[in-house]
PDB file of C-alpha atoms and ligand atoms in Angstrom:
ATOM      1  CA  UNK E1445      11.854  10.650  26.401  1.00 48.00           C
ATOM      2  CA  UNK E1446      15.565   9.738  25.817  1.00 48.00           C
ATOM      3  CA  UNK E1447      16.756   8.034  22.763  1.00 49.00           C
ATOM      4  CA  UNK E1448      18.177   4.890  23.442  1.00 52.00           C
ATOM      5  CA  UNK E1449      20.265   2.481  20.884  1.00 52.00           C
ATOM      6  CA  UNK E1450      19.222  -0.273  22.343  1.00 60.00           C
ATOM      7  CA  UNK E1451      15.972  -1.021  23.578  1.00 56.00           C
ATOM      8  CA  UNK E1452      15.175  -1.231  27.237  1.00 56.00           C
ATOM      9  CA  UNK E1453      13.868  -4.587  28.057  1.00 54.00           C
ATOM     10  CA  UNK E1454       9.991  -4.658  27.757  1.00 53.00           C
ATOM     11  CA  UNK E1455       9.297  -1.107  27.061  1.00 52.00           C
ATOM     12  CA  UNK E1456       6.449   0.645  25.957  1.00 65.00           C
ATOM     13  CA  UNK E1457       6.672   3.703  28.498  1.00 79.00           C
ATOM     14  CA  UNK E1458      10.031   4.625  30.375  1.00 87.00           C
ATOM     15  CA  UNK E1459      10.803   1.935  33.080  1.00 94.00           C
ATOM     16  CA  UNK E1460      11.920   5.006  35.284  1.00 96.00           C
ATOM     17  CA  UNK E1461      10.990   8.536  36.217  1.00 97.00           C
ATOM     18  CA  UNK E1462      13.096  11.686  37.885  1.00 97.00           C
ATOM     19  CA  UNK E1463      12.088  12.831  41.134  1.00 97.00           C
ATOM     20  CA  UNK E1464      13.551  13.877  44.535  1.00 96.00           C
ATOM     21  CA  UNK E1465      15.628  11.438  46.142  1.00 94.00           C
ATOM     22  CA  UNK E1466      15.481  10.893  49.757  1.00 90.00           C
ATOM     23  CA  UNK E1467      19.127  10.590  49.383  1.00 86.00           C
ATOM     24  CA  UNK E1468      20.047  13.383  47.491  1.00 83.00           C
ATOM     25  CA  UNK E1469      18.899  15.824  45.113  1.00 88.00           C
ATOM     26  CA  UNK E1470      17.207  14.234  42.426  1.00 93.00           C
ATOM     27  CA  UNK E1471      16.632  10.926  41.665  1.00 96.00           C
ATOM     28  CA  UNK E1472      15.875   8.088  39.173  1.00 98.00           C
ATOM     29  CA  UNK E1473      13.193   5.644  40.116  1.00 98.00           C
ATOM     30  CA  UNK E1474      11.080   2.324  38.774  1.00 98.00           C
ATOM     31  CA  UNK E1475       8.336   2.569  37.389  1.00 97.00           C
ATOM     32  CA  UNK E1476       7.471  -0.950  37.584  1.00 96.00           C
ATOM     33  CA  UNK E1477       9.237  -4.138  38.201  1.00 97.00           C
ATOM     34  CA  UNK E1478      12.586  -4.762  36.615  1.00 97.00           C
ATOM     35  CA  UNK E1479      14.273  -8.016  36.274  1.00 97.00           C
ATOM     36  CA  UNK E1480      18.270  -8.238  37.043  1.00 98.00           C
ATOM     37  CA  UNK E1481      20.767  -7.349  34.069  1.00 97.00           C
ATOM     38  CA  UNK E1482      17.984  -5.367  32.314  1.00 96.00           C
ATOM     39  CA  UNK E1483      19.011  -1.844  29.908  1.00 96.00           C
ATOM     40  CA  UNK E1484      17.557   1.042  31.874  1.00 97.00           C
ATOM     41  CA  UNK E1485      19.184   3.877  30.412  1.00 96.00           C
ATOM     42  CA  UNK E1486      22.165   5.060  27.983  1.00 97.00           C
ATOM     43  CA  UNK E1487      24.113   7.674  29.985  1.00 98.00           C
ATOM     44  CA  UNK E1488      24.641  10.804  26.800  1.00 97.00           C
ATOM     45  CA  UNK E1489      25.855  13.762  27.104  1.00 97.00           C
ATOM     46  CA  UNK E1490      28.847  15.278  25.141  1.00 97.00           C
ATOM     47  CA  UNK E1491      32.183  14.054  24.697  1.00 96.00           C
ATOM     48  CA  UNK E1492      35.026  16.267  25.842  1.00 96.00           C
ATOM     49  CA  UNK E1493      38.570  15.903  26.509  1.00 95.00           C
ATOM     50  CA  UNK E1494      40.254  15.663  29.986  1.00 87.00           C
ATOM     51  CA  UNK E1495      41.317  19.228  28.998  1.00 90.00           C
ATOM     52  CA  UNK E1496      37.806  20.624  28.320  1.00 92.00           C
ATOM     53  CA  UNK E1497      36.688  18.920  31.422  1.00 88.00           C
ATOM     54  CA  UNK E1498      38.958  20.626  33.760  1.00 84.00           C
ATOM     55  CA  UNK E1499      37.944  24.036  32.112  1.00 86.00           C
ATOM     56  CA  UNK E1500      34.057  22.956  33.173  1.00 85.00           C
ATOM     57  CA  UNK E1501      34.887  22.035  36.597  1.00 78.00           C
ATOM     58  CA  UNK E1502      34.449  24.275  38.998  1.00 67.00           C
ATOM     59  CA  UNK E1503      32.584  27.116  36.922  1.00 63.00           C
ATOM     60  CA  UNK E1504      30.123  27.302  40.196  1.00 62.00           C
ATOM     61  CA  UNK E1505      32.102  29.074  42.356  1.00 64.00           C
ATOM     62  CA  UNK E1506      29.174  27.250  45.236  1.00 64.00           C
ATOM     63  CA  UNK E1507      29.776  24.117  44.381  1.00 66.00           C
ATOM     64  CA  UNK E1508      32.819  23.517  42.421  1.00 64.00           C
ATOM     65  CA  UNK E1509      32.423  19.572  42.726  1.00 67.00           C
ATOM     66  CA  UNK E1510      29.192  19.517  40.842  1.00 73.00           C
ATOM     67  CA  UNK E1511      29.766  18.121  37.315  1.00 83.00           C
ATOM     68  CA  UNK E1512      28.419  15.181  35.923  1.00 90.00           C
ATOM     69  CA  UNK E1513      31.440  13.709  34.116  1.00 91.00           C
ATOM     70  CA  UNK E1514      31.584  10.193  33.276  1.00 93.00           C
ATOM     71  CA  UNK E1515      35.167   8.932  32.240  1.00 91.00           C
ATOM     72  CA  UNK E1516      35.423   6.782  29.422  1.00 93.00           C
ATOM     73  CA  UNK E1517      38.381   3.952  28.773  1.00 91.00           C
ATOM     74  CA  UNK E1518      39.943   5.959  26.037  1.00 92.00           C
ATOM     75  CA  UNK E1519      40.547   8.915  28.460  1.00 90.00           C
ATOM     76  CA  UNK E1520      37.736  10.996  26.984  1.00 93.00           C
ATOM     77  CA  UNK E1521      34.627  12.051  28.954  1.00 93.00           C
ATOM     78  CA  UNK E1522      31.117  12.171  29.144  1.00 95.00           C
ATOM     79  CA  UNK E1523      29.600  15.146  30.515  1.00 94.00           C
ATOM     80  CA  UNK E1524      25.905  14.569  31.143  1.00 95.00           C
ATOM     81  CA  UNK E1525      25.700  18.172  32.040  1.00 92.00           C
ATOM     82  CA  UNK E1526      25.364  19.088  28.369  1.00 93.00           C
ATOM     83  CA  UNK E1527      22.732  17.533  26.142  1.00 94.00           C
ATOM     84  CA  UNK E1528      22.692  14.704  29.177  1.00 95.00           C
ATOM     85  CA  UNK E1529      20.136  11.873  29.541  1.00 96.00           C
ATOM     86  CA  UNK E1530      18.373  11.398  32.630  1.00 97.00           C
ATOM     87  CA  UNK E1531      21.251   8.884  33.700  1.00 97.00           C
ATOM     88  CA  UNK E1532      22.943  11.572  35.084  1.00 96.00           C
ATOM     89  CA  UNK E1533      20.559  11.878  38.031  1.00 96.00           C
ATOM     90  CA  UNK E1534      21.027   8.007  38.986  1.00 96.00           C
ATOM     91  CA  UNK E1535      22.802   8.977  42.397  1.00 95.00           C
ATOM     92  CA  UNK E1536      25.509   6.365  44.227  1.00 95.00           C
ATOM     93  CA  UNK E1537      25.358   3.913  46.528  1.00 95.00           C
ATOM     94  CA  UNK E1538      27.896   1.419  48.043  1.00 95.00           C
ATOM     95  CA  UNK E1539      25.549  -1.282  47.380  1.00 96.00           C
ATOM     96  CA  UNK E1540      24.392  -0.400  44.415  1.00 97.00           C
ATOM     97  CA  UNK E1541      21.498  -1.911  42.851  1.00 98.00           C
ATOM     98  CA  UNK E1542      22.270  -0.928  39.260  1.00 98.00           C
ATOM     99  CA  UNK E1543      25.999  -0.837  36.805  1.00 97.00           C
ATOM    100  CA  UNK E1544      27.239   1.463  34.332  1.00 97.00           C
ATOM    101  CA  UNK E1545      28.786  -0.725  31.428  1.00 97.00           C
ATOM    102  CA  UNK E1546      30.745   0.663  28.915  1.00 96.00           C
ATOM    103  CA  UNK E1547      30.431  -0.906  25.456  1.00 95.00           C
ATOM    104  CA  UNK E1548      32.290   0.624  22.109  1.00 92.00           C
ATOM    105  CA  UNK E1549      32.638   3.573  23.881  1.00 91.00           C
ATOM    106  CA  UNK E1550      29.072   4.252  24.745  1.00 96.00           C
ATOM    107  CA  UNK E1551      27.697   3.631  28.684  1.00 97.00           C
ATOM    108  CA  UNK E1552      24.501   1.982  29.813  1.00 98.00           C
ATOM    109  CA  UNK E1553      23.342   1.291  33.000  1.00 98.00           C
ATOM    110  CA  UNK E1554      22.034  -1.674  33.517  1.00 98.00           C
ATOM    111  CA  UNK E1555      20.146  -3.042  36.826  1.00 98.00           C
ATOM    112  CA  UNK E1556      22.399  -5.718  38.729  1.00 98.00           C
ATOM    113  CA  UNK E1557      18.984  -7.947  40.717  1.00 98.00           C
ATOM    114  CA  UNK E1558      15.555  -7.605  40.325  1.00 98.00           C
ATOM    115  CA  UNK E1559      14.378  -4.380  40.850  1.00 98.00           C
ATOM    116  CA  UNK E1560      10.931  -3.805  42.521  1.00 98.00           C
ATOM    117  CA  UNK E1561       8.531  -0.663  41.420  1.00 97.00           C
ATOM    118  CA  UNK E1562       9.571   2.231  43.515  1.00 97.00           C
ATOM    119  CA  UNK E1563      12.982   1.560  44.170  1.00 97.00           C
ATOM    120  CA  UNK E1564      15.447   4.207  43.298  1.00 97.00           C
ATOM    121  CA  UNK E1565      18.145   3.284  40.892  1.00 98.00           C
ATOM    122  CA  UNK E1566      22.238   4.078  42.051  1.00 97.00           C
ATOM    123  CA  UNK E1567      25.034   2.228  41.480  1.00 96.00           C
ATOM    124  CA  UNK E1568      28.529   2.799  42.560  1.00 95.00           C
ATOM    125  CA  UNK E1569      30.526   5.822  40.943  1.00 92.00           C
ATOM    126  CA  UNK E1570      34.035   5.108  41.939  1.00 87.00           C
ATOM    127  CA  UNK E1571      34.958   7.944  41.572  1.00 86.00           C
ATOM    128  CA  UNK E1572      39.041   8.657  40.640  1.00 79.00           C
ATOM    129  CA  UNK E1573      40.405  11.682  41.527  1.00 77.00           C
ATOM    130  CA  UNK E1574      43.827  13.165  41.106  1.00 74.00           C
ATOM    131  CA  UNK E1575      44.197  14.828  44.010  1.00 74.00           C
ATOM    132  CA  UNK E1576      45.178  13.181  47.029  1.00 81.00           C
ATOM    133  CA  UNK E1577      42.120  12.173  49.111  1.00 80.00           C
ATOM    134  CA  UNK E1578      42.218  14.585  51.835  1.00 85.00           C
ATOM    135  CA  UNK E1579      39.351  15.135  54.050  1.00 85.00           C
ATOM    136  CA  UNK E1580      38.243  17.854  52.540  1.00 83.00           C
ATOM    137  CA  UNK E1581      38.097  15.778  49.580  1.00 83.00           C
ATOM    138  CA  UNK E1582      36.553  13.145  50.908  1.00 83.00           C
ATOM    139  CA  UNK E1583      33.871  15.412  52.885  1.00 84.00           C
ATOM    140  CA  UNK E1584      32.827  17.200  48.977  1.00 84.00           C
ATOM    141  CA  UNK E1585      32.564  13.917  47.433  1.00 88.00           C
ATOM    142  CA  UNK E1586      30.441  12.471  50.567  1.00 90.00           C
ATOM    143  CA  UNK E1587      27.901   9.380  50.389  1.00 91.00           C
ATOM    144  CA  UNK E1588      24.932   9.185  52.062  1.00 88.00           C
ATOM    145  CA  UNK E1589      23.346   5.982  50.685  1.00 90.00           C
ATOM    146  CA  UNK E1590      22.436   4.773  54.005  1.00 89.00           C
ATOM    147  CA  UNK E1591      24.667   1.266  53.460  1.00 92.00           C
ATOM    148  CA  UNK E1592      25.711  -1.364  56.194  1.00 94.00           C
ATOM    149  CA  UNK E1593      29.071  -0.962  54.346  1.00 93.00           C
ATOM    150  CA  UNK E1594      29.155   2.847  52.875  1.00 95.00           C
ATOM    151  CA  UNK E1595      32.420   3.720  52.523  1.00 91.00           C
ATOM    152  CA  UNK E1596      31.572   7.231  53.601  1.00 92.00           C
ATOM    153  CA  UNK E1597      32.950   9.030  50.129  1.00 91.00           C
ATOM    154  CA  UNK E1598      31.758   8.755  46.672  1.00 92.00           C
ATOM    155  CA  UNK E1599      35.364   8.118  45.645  1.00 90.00           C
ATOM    156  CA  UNK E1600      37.002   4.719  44.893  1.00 88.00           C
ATOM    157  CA  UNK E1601      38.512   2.706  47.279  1.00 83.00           C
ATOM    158  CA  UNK E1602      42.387   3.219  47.224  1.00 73.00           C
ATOM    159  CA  UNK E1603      43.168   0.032  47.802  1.00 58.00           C
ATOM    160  CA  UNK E1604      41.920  -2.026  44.515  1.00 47.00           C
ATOM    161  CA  UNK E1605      41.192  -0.050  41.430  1.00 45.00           C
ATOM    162  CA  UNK E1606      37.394   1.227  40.509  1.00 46.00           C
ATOM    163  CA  UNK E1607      36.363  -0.365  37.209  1.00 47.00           C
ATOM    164  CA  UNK E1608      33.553   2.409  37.119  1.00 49.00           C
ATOM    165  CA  UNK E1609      35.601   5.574  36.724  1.00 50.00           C
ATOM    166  CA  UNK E1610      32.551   8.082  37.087  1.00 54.00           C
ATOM    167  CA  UNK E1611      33.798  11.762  37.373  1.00 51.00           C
ATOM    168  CA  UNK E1612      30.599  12.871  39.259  1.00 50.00           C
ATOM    169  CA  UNK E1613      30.039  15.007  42.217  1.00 45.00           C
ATOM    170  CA  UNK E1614      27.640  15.913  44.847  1.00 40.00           C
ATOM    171  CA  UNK E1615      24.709  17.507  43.907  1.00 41.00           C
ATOM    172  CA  UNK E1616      24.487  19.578  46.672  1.00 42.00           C
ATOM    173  CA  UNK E1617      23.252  22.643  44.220  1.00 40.00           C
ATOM    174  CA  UNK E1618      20.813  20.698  42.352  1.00 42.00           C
ATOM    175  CA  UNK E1619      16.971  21.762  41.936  1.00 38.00           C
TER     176      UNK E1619
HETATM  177 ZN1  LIG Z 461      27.682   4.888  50.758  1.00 60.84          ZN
END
């Protein structure tokens, strides 16, 4: 079970398991009912530099998109890929149903309505890039949630800037 700082609200097992996702890869589910603005989950891994994280991306040669970076407000990074929690399965969505929350440089994710046993967890990644959004770009970092309003891409919207800077990438490779 993953350590948490703060304790999830009403917890005596994990209010979530890992499994596949009909969306993609894996997935992080309920285990029972959840109310809105509730803890679910700390998202750990190791902090690296901007530097360090450029050297990880793109070791798989496959899948060069597949990291699970999380970008923090002071420019550092999380990278769930090492010593991770089981945040970094929580996949995207355009209407997401869940946050990520970054307090005193830590990140929780935190459910955004009531959330009914069952239910797989996402929220929105927003993901910033530095490259110019090309299709190509666009077409790696692709969203299937399924979403009246999916944008189509993973990615932030150009237009107004993502609060949620998530550095994460299809999972295409996962399993
Ligand atoms: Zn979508």
């Amino acid at each position: 079970m993953t350590k948490l700082s703060k304790t999830p609200a009403s917890s005596d097992k994990p209010a979530f398991l890992v499994r596949n996702s009909p969306v993609h890869g894996r997935g992080v589910f309920a285990t029972r009912n959840l109310k809105a603005d509730a803890l679910l989950i700390e998202y750990e891994g190791e902090r690296i530099s901007d530097k360090e994280a450029l050297k990880r991306h793109g070791t798989d040669p496959e899948n060069p998109y597949h990291t699970f970076f999380f970008s923090l407000e002071n420019g550092k990074m999380i990278d769930g890929g090492a010593d991770g929690s089981d945040a970094r399965w929580i996949n995207h969505a355009c209407e997401p149903n869940c946050e990520a929350r970054e307090e005193k440089g830590r990140v929780y994710i935190y459910t955004l309505r009531d959330i009914k046993r069952g239910e797989e967890f996402n929220y929105d990644y927003g993901l910033i890039v530095e490259d110019r959004q090309t299709k190509a770009l666009k077409k790696a970092y692709e969203c299937r949630c399924g979403a009246e309003s999916c944008r189509g891409t993973m990615l932030a919207p150009k237009e107004k800037k993502a609060s949620k800077k998530k550095k994460k990438s299809s999972k295409k490779k996962d399993k």
